[in-house]
Amino acid sequence: VSWITLDLWFYKHTQWGIDFLEKYAKFVKERIEIEQNYAKQLRNLVKKYCPKRSSKDEEPRFTSCIAFFNILNELNDYAGQREVVAEEMGHRVYGELMRYSHDLKTERKMHLQEGRKAQQYLDMCWKQMDNSKKKFERECREAEKAQQSYERLDNDTNATKADVEKAKQQLNLRTHMADENKNEYAAQLQNFNGEQHKHYYIVIPQIYKQLQEMDERRTIKLSECYRGFADSERKVIPIISKCLEGMILAAKSVDEHRDSQLVIDCFKSGFEPPGDFPFEDYSQNIYRTISDGTISTPKQEGMRIDSKTTVGKSKGKLWLFGKKPKPQSPPLTPTSLYTSSTPNGSQYPIFSIEPVHYCMSDIKTGKPRIPSFRSLKRGHSYLQGPALEDFSHLPPEQRRKKLQQRIDELNRELQKETDQKDALIKMKDVYEKNPQMGDPSSLQPKLAETMSNMDRLRMEIHKNEAWLSEVEGKVAARSDRRHSSDINHLVTQGRESPEGSYTDDANQEVRGPPQQHAHTNEFDDEFEDDDPLPAIGHCKAIYPFDGHNEGTLAMKEGEILYIIEEDKGDGWTRARRQNGEEGYVPTSYIDVTLEKNSKGAVTYI
């Protein structure tokens, strides 16, 4: 009973060990599924909040946005490490457990079969021994019966001698058979005892030892899998730490001042703030006498400037935090207009245009829209209405940026087409020298198409440069008007016109055609002092320029020059080398960077 109980215990224990191994394998499998689902959810989260890079205008530029997207990238890498953990656990732990579990079941089955075979052999020996024992016992009883029969006949006086001899022979036969069965029983008994000793001292202990070793190997395998389970996580800890450090660095890279400057650059309109209201002297009529010989122009009610039309139209558009304060526009007086004669002798009144009217006229022409802070998104531009080709719907500063970006893109496309043209020409030369390599005429359509694209791009660049020059000229003109208005406010407001009437606007007295003023500026520039002009910026040569013409400056690609005079719209920029040599270079051949503190570089938002 004890051996049967022991066998049963080994059977149950080994089965429990395999069940426990499979239980742990199931645990690892569920952990792998958790890691995979976690990594998948993290990747979906990153994909959900990552920007859709459909255009360059939507690329994040604020440091807070860039930091957030860097954090998303680090989180995506972190999700990748969770996938690495799941993959490592799957190959190193779960796969190894399932393979070992299959081998363990096979080995256990083999050992149990060996035990059953040994037990069956022992049972067979016991049956043989028992059969010989029973046969020996039966022959002994038959021999005893034969001996009793022989003694009875031998003692019987009536029995014949033949009967006695027959009984004696039967006794000898039974005695001989009993002796043979005795020897057979003794041999079987000795064999059984030997097999039983071998079974319980050699075979069964060997099987138990093998089962013990199998169970110990299972325990060792579990220990290795426990260690591998932890190592799978520990291996990715340095990379996960780098991901977390990247998130911390991204958080430290947030710069509120830079973001504010980006907002300023993004929404800078280029419009000038309204100028100061001029002083209107109503006391001039009091001090004017008849002896002066002046004839005042009567008021014309029909020609009155309506402050609601000049100023009121812009209210609510340019003021972010509320309505613009309504200015108190004084009524017109005779001093606010004068008469001018036409060639046919007729006279008509001309109103003095104040600096604020210039500003409001520019504002109404540009039609700006100042957005609220809730619309400050990354990389967007505030557009009102459909976009025009020349970006005239944008404020000056934004229009200038858009035009400059388009010119840069067109220049890059032109450079690509130029490189392609050079490559086609070289290939054509190779084909002409080696006709077996190809037909030169086959490249002519592609070369013609490339030349056509280059001409089209040059026209586009010239057209956009003309628009850019127009925008820069308007910005400079507004800046000049603002400075001249500031100077005029320092002098006496009352002025007398040649016709004898007074006007408050000093610009009306010296206003002439803009072409004549431009020629005067150029004439004055030719007779400037010999002192070198201050540098207002610097530029880098994008393309080489020979500079054979008089007044031009030769330059090499990548050369750095000082900018001393901006492009006035004719496509030329005045530059100077470090050795003092000056001259004009094509504006489209250089990359200009103007200094913020240079003259004329102040821009209002």
XYZ file of C-alpha atoms in Angstrom:
605
model
C 0.000 0.000 0.000
C 2.844 2.354 0.836
C 4.480 1.831 -2.551
C 1.181 2.365 -4.333
C 0.640 5.572 -2.357
C 4.139 6.732 -3.214
C 3.583 6.090 -6.895
C 0.312 7.992 -6.780
C 1.990 10.927 -5.052
C 4.700 11.101 -7.696
C 2.085 10.921 -10.394
C 0.076 13.808 -8.915
C 3.103 15.927 -8.081
C 4.600 15.745 -11.536
C 1.221 16.554 -13.063
C 0.836 19.515 -10.707
C 4.283 20.771 -11.727
C 3.340 20.723 -15.392
C 0.009 22.418 -14.650
C 1.803 25.139 -12.673
C 4.235 25.665 -15.541
C 1.362 26.096 -17.980
C -0.380 28.408 -15.525
C 2.669 30.675 -15.438
C 2.891 30.520 -19.234
C -0.720 31.708 -19.412
C 0.143 34.557 -17.036
C 3.031 35.612 -19.289
C 0.774 35.452 -22.337
C -1.771 37.763 -20.719
C 1.026 40.130 -19.695
C 2.237 40.172 -23.321
C -1.264 41.021 -24.501
C -1.431 43.855 -21.967
C 1.903 45.239 -23.177
C 0.830 44.993 -26.806
C -2.501 46.686 -26.153
C -0.762 49.377 -24.089
C 1.740 50.060 -26.852
C -1.046 50.103 -29.450
C -3.113 52.552 -27.408
C -0.078 54.788 -26.886
C 0.639 54.817 -30.616
C -2.991 55.620 -31.392
C -2.850 58.425 -28.835
C 0.300 59.835 -30.413
C -1.209 59.530 -33.891
C -4.358 61.292 -32.721
C -2.533 64.326 -31.366
C 0.284 64.529 -33.907
C -0.163 67.334 -36.457
C -1.306 66.509 -39.940
C 1.660 67.662 -42.000
C -0.433 68.595 -45.016
C 1.308 71.899 -45.662
C 4.263 73.906 -44.423
C 1.956 76.615 -43.016
C 0.638 74.150 -40.443
C 4.048 73.171 -39.095
C 4.407 74.084 -35.431
C 6.671 77.006 -34.690
C 5.920 77.890 -31.090
C 8.295 76.375 -28.571
C 5.374 75.073 -26.514
C 3.966 73.280 -29.588
C 7.381 71.974 -30.616
C 7.965 70.723 -27.064
C 4.581 68.963 -27.069
C 5.324 67.270 -30.379
C 8.763 66.250 -29.098
C 7.018 64.725 -26.098
C 4.725 62.870 -28.493
C 7.763 61.563 -30.368
C 9.339 60.414 -27.113
C 6.049 58.792 -26.130
C 5.987 57.019 -29.476
C 9.493 55.712 -28.762
C 8.291 54.673 -25.306
C 5.462 52.720 -26.943
C 8.056 51.055 -29.155
C 9.949 49.950 -26.065
C 6.764 48.433 -24.646
C 6.482 46.469 -27.884
C 10.094 45.370 -27.420
C 9.206 44.155 -23.911
C 6.248 42.185 -25.272
C 8.338 40.704 -28.068
C 11.165 39.758 -25.683
C 8.735 38.121 -23.287
C 7.075 36.273 -26.138
C 10.308 34.780 -27.480
C 12.352 34.366 -24.339
C 9.711 33.441 -21.761
C 6.390 32.363 -23.233
C 7.806 30.499 -26.220
C 10.405 28.777 -24.056
C 7.773 27.795 -21.490
C 5.486 26.265 -24.082
C 8.327 24.327 -25.690
C 9.605 23.085 -22.332
C 6.089 22.157 -21.229
C 5.724 19.926 -24.276
C 9.103 18.293 -23.620
C 8.248 17.868 -19.962
C 5.001 16.080 -20.760
C 6.804 13.731 -23.128
C 9.532 12.939 -20.580
C 7.023 12.369 -17.775
C 5.000 10.046 -19.960
C 8.142 8.069 -20.815
C 9.161 7.684 -17.153
C 5.674 6.605 -16.130
C 5.633 4.043 -18.905
C 8.963 2.703 -17.698
C 7.549 2.388 -14.179
C 4.485 0.596 -15.455
C 6.601 -1.815 -17.499
C 8.793 -2.593 -14.478
C 5.718 -3.209 -12.366
C 4.186 -5.409 -15.050
C 7.378 -7.474 -15.286
C 7.456 -7.917 -11.516
C 3.821 -8.949 -11.553
C 4.597 -11.515 -14.262
C 7.437 -12.993 -12.174
C 5.167 -13.185 -9.195
C 2.529 -15.035 -11.229
C 5.075 -17.556 -12.496
C 6.359 -18.145 -8.974
C 2.806 -18.478 -7.677
C 1.884 -20.958 -10.399
C 4.921 -23.143 -9.641
C 4.094 -22.950 -5.987
C 0.535 -24.048 -6.560
C 1.680 -26.835 -8.846
C 4.222 -28.000 -6.269
C 1.550 -27.959 -3.610
C -0.799 -29.972 -5.783
C 1.879 -32.584 -6.624
C 2.745 -32.918 -2.960
C -0.868 -33.698 -2.117
C -1.011 -36.232 -4.920
C 2.208 -37.849 -3.661
C 0.735 -38.056 -0.158
C -2.379 -39.721 -1.573
C -0.237 -42.201 -3.544
C 1.794 -43.012 -0.405
C -1.371 -43.576 1.635
C -2.759 -45.826 -1.090
C 0.499 -47.806 -1.259
C 0.623 -48.255 2.541
C -3.002 -49.407 2.622
C -2.457 -51.978 -0.091
C 0.829 -53.070 1.480
C -0.903 -53.713 4.784
C -3.896 -55.375 3.177
C -3.442 -59.149 3.149
C -6.038 -59.610 0.532
C -4.221 -57.321 -1.968
C -2.320 -58.974 -4.715
C 1.336 -58.404 -5.333
C 0.588 -56.766 -8.660
C -1.635 -54.179 -6.997
C 1.064 -53.431 -4.473
C 3.693 -53.008 -7.161
C 1.398 -50.733 -9.154
C 0.729 -48.588 -6.075
C 4.454 -48.474 -5.423
C 5.193 -47.338 -8.917
C 2.464 -44.664 -8.658
C 4.020 -43.468 -5.395
C 7.447 -43.205 -6.943
C 6.026 -41.294 -9.913
C 4.182 -38.814 -7.721
C 7.182 -38.424 -5.490
C 9.377 -37.712 -8.489
C 6.912 -35.149 -9.895
C 6.675 -33.483 -6.494
C 10.451 -33.209 -6.357
C 10.538 -31.635 -9.824
C 7.816 -29.134 -8.940
C 9.671 -28.381 -5.774
C 12.792 -27.566 -7.735
C 10.720 -25.493 -10.192
C 9.080 -23.609 -7.364
C 12.411 -22.985 -5.695
C 13.841 -21.630 -8.957
C 10.826 -19.397 -9.583
C 10.902 -18.184 -6.025
C 14.553 -17.313 -6.244
C 13.963 -15.539 -9.572
C 11.041 -13.577 -8.183
C 12.948 -12.528 -5.124
C 15.790 -11.331 -7.312
C 13.490 -9.392 -9.634
C 11.630 -7.943 -6.693
C 14.862 -6.808 -5.114
C 15.961 -5.318 -8.425
C 12.597 -3.655 -8.869
C 12.471 -1.970 -5.497
C 16.133 -1.212 -5.091
C 17.265 -0.400 -8.607
C 14.513 0.095 -11.197
C 11.939 2.064 -9.206
C 14.517 4.296 -7.441
C 16.040 5.029 -10.848
C 12.656 6.033 -12.204
C 11.976 8.149 -9.124
C 15.341 9.790 -9.520
C 14.606 10.624 -13.129
C 11.243 12.074 -12.130
C 12.980 14.061 -9.407
C 15.533 15.406 -11.842
C 12.743 16.287 -14.249
C 10.890 18.170 -11.526
C 14.082 19.988 -10.498
C 14.733 20.983 -14.093
C 11.183 22.304 -14.237
C 11.850 24.384 -11.147
C 15.110 25.682 -12.607
C 13.316 26.546 -15.850
C 10.716 28.473 -13.898
C 13.478 30.359 -12.144
C 15.118 31.206 -15.462
C 11.798 32.368 -16.865
C 11.214 34.538 -13.806
C 14.617 36.107 -14.376
C 13.976 36.501 -18.107
C 10.629 38.092 -17.350
C 12.363 40.720 -15.235
C 15.304 41.114 -17.649
C 12.917 41.865 -20.511
C 11.738 44.875 -18.559
C 15.163 45.853 -17.248
C 16.789 45.912 -20.698
C 14.541 48.727 -21.921
C 14.827 50.808 -18.751
C 17.849 52.819 -20.073
C 16.017 53.640 -23.297
C 12.828 54.475 -21.403
C 14.912 56.718 -19.132
C 16.231 58.495 -22.237
C 12.665 58.957 -23.433
C 11.712 60.489 -20.100
C 14.819 62.682 -20.170
C 13.810 63.791 -23.665
C 10.404 64.788 -22.308
C 12.067 66.781 -19.529
C 14.367 68.501 -22.037
C 11.353 69.282 -24.210
C 9.656 70.857 -21.202
C 12.766 72.916 -20.469
C 12.957 74.102 -24.079
C 9.701 76.050 -23.793
C 10.544 79.748 -24.142
C 7.679 82.117 -23.507
C 9.583 85.132 -24.875
C 10.325 83.383 -28.141
C 6.685 82.349 -28.485
C 5.613 85.920 -27.897
C 8.060 87.102 -30.546
C 6.688 84.516 -32.983
C 3.164 85.782 -32.336
C 4.381 89.316 -32.979
C 6.103 88.298 -36.214
C 3.109 86.238 -37.324
C 0.477 88.929 -36.790
C 2.571 92.002 -37.493
C 0.538 94.026 -39.973
C 2.955 96.828 -40.849
C 0.309 99.513 -40.419
C 1.324 102.777 -38.782
C -0.538 103.858 -35.649
C -2.780 106.896 -36.164
C -0.889 110.160 -35.951
C -1.564 113.017 -33.565
C -4.450 115.320 -34.345
C -3.118 118.670 -35.582
C -3.942 121.882 -33.845
C -6.594 123.848 -35.696
C -6.281 127.537 -34.969
C -9.757 129.099 -35.043
C -8.361 132.442 -33.919
C -6.860 133.238 -37.315
C -10.103 134.943 -38.436
C -9.981 137.173 -35.407
C -6.513 138.537 -36.172
C -7.016 138.729 -39.900
C -7.903 142.268 -41.082
C -9.268 143.703 -44.242
C -5.965 145.410 -44.954
C -4.298 142.039 -45.463
C -5.986 141.753 -48.796
C -7.048 138.169 -48.277
C -10.367 136.812 -49.262
C -11.604 133.984 -47.105
C -13.302 131.144 -48.781
C -16.853 130.609 -47.583
C -17.830 127.372 -45.907
C -19.293 124.723 -48.092
C -21.534 122.459 -46.154
C -21.730 119.974 -49.004
C -17.993 119.423 -48.925
C -17.785 118.747 -45.173
C -15.625 115.781 -44.241
C -17.684 113.306 -42.308
C -15.744 111.830 -39.434
C -18.046 108.841 -39.470
C -16.972 107.935 -42.996
C -13.269 108.515 -42.470
C -12.852 107.088 -39.020
C -16.025 105.299 -38.106
C -15.670 102.647 -40.795
C -12.606 101.251 -39.145
C -13.974 101.050 -35.645
C -14.381 97.576 -34.304
C -11.786 96.202 -36.708
C -8.442 97.347 -35.361
C -9.072 97.317 -31.647
C -8.763 93.955 -29.938
C -9.969 94.805 -26.438
C -12.986 96.932 -27.283
C -14.334 99.598 -29.573
C -12.058 102.321 -30.782
C -12.644 105.636 -28.999
C -14.664 107.852 -31.291
C -12.587 110.925 -32.138
C -14.119 114.382 -31.862
C -13.795 115.779 -35.351
C -14.106 119.584 -35.265
C -16.122 121.274 -37.984
C -14.267 122.583 -40.981
C -13.229 126.196 -41.047
C -11.982 128.323 -43.892
C -8.468 127.567 -42.750
C -8.906 123.880 -43.441
C -9.303 124.253 -47.204
C -7.971 126.390 -49.999
C -8.812 126.989 -53.621
C -6.801 126.084 -56.655
C -7.160 127.232 -60.220
C -7.441 124.916 -63.165
C -6.100 125.761 -66.609
C -9.569 126.951 -67.735
C -9.712 129.390 -64.870
C -12.258 127.617 -62.698
C -11.632 127.183 -59.018
C -12.365 124.217 -56.837
C -11.862 123.616 -53.115
C -9.144 121.197 -51.931
C -9.302 119.797 -48.452
C -6.217 119.432 -46.316
C -5.509 115.754 -45.676
C -4.358 115.229 -42.142
C -1.926 112.512 -41.099
C -4.708 110.518 -39.446
C -6.595 110.545 -42.747
C -3.530 109.039 -44.441
C -3.442 106.291 -41.852
C -7.151 105.567 -42.040
C -7.016 105.558 -45.833
C -4.251 102.956 -45.753
C -6.124 100.966 -43.158
C -9.326 100.966 -45.208
C -7.395 99.932 -48.296
C -5.655 97.011 -46.557
C -8.833 95.753 -44.827
C -7.046 94.117 -41.916
C -8.677 91.887 -39.400
C -7.035 91.580 -36.015
C -7.961 88.168 -34.615
C -8.639 87.384 -31.021
C -6.253 85.333 -28.895
C -8.472 82.315 -29.292
C -7.541 82.180 -32.971
C -3.801 82.201 -32.361
C -2.988 78.813 -33.812
C 0.301 77.546 -35.010
C 1.440 78.758 -38.384
C -1.894 80.183 -39.513
C -2.341 83.529 -41.220
C -5.436 85.584 -40.833
C -7.080 85.831 -44.225
C -10.221 87.700 -45.018
C -11.933 86.618 -48.176
C -10.417 84.505 -50.942
C -6.645 84.597 -51.324
C -5.332 86.697 -54.209
C -2.289 85.934 -56.317
C -0.419 89.052 -55.205
C -1.584 88.680 -51.561
C -3.076 92.164 -51.694
C -5.751 91.011 -49.265
C -3.076 90.781 -46.530
C -1.557 93.556 -44.447
C 1.738 94.955 -45.798
C 4.078 93.081 -43.486
C 2.298 89.745 -43.989
C 2.103 90.385 -47.722
C 5.831 91.050 -47.816
C 6.564 87.775 -46.002
C 4.306 85.754 -48.286
C 5.830 87.292 -51.408
C 9.353 86.654 -50.105
C 8.477 83.027 -49.365
C 7.046 82.575 -52.835
C 10.130 84.159 -54.425
C 12.382 81.823 -52.448
C 10.356 78.799 -53.555
C 10.429 79.931 -57.175
C 14.193 80.444 -56.970
C 14.614 76.915 -55.644
C 12.468 75.543 -58.462
C 14.456 77.594 -60.964
C 17.698 76.189 -59.577
C 16.325 72.647 -59.962
C 15.329 73.333 -63.540
C 18.749 74.856 -64.204
C 20.493 71.796 -62.824
C 18.251 69.579 -64.922
C 19.040 71.629 -68.017
C 22.779 71.328 -67.368
C 22.420 67.574 -66.872
C 20.463 67.243 -70.124
C 23.090 69.261 -72.007
C 25.866 67.074 -70.645
C 23.919 63.946 -71.530
C 23.304 65.316 -75.017
C 27.030 65.949 -75.450
C 27.774 62.388 -74.340
C 25.223 61.015 -76.827
C 26.725 63.101 -79.623
C 30.220 61.793 -78.851
C 29.018 58.211 -78.311
C 25.949 57.568 -80.517
C 25.744 53.969 -79.346
C 24.710 55.203 -75.882
C 21.601 57.017 -77.113
C 19.973 59.372 -79.581
C 20.727 63.075 -78.888
C 17.494 64.181 -80.559
C 15.470 62.228 -78.008
C 16.553 64.723 -75.336
C 15.422 67.772 -77.299
C 11.739 67.706 -76.169
C 12.739 67.392 -72.525
C 15.315 70.162 -72.950
C 12.733 72.424 -74.597
C 10.279 71.732 -71.797
C 12.932 72.555 -69.212
C 13.786 75.835 -70.959
C 10.088 76.715 -71.097
C 9.758 76.022 -67.367
C 12.786 78.203 -66.663
C 11.306 81.087 -68.651
C 8.010 80.716 -66.852
C 9.725 80.674 -63.461
C 11.773 83.759 -64.333
C 8.602 85.608 -65.286
C 6.952 84.553 -62.057
C 9.993 85.663 -60.054
C 10.068 89.022 -61.839
C 6.356 89.550 -61.249
C 6.583 88.688 -57.561
C 9.694 90.828 -57.122
C 7.769 93.748 -58.613
C 4.976 93.195 -56.100
C 7.530 92.917 -53.299
C 9.175 96.158 -54.355
C 5.755 97.816 -54.402
C 5.032 96.634 -50.857
C 8.434 97.705 -49.548
C 8.013 101.081 -51.260
C 4.645 101.638 -49.583
C 6.063 100.729 -46.165
C 8.961 103.132 -46.664
C 6.583 105.881 -47.848
C 4.408 105.479 -44.756
C 7.480 105.635 -42.576
C 8.617 108.855 -44.324
C 5.158 110.367 -43.908
C 5.169 109.516 -40.235
C 8.579 111.114 -39.666
C 7.674 114.201 -41.707
C 4.385 114.499 -39.826
C 6.269 114.407 -36.522
C 8.560 117.198 -37.747
C 5.710 119.309 -39.059
C 3.934 119.158 -35.711
C 6.864 120.952 -34.121
C 6.534 124.071 -36.304
C 3.757 126.645 -36.398
C 0.528 125.220 -37.637
C -0.795 128.274 -39.456
C 0.555 128.694 -43.012
C -0.556 130.973 -45.777
C -1.055 129.583 -49.254
C 0.081 131.451 -52.378
C -3.541 132.274 -53.067
C -3.826 134.062 -49.755
C -5.704 131.386 -47.798
C -4.276 129.485 -44.838
C -3.864 125.746 -44.460
C -2.873 123.551 -41.540
C -1.126 120.859 -43.612
C 2.426 121.739 -44.481
C 2.628 118.836 -46.913
C 0.093 120.535 -49.203
C 2.489 123.359 -49.918
C 5.401 121.220 -51.087
C 3.535 118.279 -52.555
C 4.708 117.372 -56.059
C 4.637 114.423 -58.353
C 6.243 111.318 -56.795
C 8.450 110.800 -59.852
C 10.081 114.165 -59.379
C 10.649 113.443 -55.690
C 12.268 110.118 -56.511
C 14.620 111.748 -59.003
C 15.505 114.359 -56.421
C 16.443 111.656 -53.939
C 18.593 109.881 -56.490
C 20.223 113.199 -57.434
C 20.959 113.943 -53.795
C 22.441 110.449 -53.338
C 24.954 111.160 -56.087
C 26.277 114.191 -54.230
C 26.462 112.764 -50.752
C 29.448 113.237 -48.514
C 32.457 111.023 -49.019
C 31.783 109.305 -45.675
C 30.844 105.634 -46.227
C 27.197 104.754 -45.752
C 26.418 102.722 -42.632
C 25.600 99.057 -43.110
C 21.914 98.288 -42.612
C 22.315 94.539 -42.890
C 24.229 91.795 -44.609
C 23.632 89.331 -47.406
C 24.921 86.029 -48.715
C 25.471 85.406 -52.413
C 23.244 82.571 -53.602
C 24.627 82.634 -57.149
C 27.894 84.008 -58.576
C 27.794 87.372 -60.375
C 30.480 88.623 -62.803
C 29.830 92.366 -62.413
C 31.239 93.437 -65.799
C 29.027 96.550 -66.061
C 30.112 99.832 -64.545
C 28.868 100.378 -61.007
C 28.234 96.700 -60.325
C 30.066 94.557 -57.827
C 31.297 91.068 -58.685
C 30.692 88.370 -56.121
C 31.210 84.658 -55.626
C 28.688 82.112 -54.454
C 28.535 82.050 -50.668
C 30.336 85.400 -50.273
C 29.154 87.637 -47.409
C 28.608 91.352 -48.184
C 27.327 94.360 -46.249
C 24.038 95.962 -47.337
C 24.260 99.767 -47.445
C 21.194 100.485 -49.557
C 18.055 98.425 -50.092
C 16.456 97.556 -53.408
C 14.296 100.499 -54.553
C 12.253 98.369 -56.918
C 14.673 98.208 -59.839
C 16.040 94.765 -58.831
C 19.458 96.026 -57.614
C 20.853 96.258 -54.087
C 23.846 98.323 -53.104
C 26.458 96.302 -51.206
C 29.998 96.672 -49.904
C 32.825 94.255 -49.276
C 34.927 94.217 -46.141
C 37.746 95.944 -48.030
C 35.457 98.923 -48.772
C 34.663 98.133 -52.402
C 31.056 99.081 -53.192
C 28.664 98.427 -56.026
C 25.267 97.114 -57.057
C 24.366 93.418 -57.150
C 21.145 91.717 -58.354
C 18.671 91.359 -55.519
C 17.535 87.948 -56.746
C 21.132 86.662 -56.494
C 21.500 87.317 -52.751
C 19.864 86.337 -49.471
C 19.342 89.597 -47.554
C 19.197 89.913 -43.776
C 18.449 93.421 -42.480
C 19.404 94.564 -39.005
C 16.502 95.269 -36.659
C 17.987 98.588 -35.501
C 18.787 99.840 -39.004
C 17.146 102.921 -40.438
C 13.683 102.322 -41.775
C 13.501 98.857 -40.239
C 11.005 99.770 -37.519
C 7.680 98.028 -38.057
C 4.535 98.542 -36.026
C 2.071 95.829 -35.237
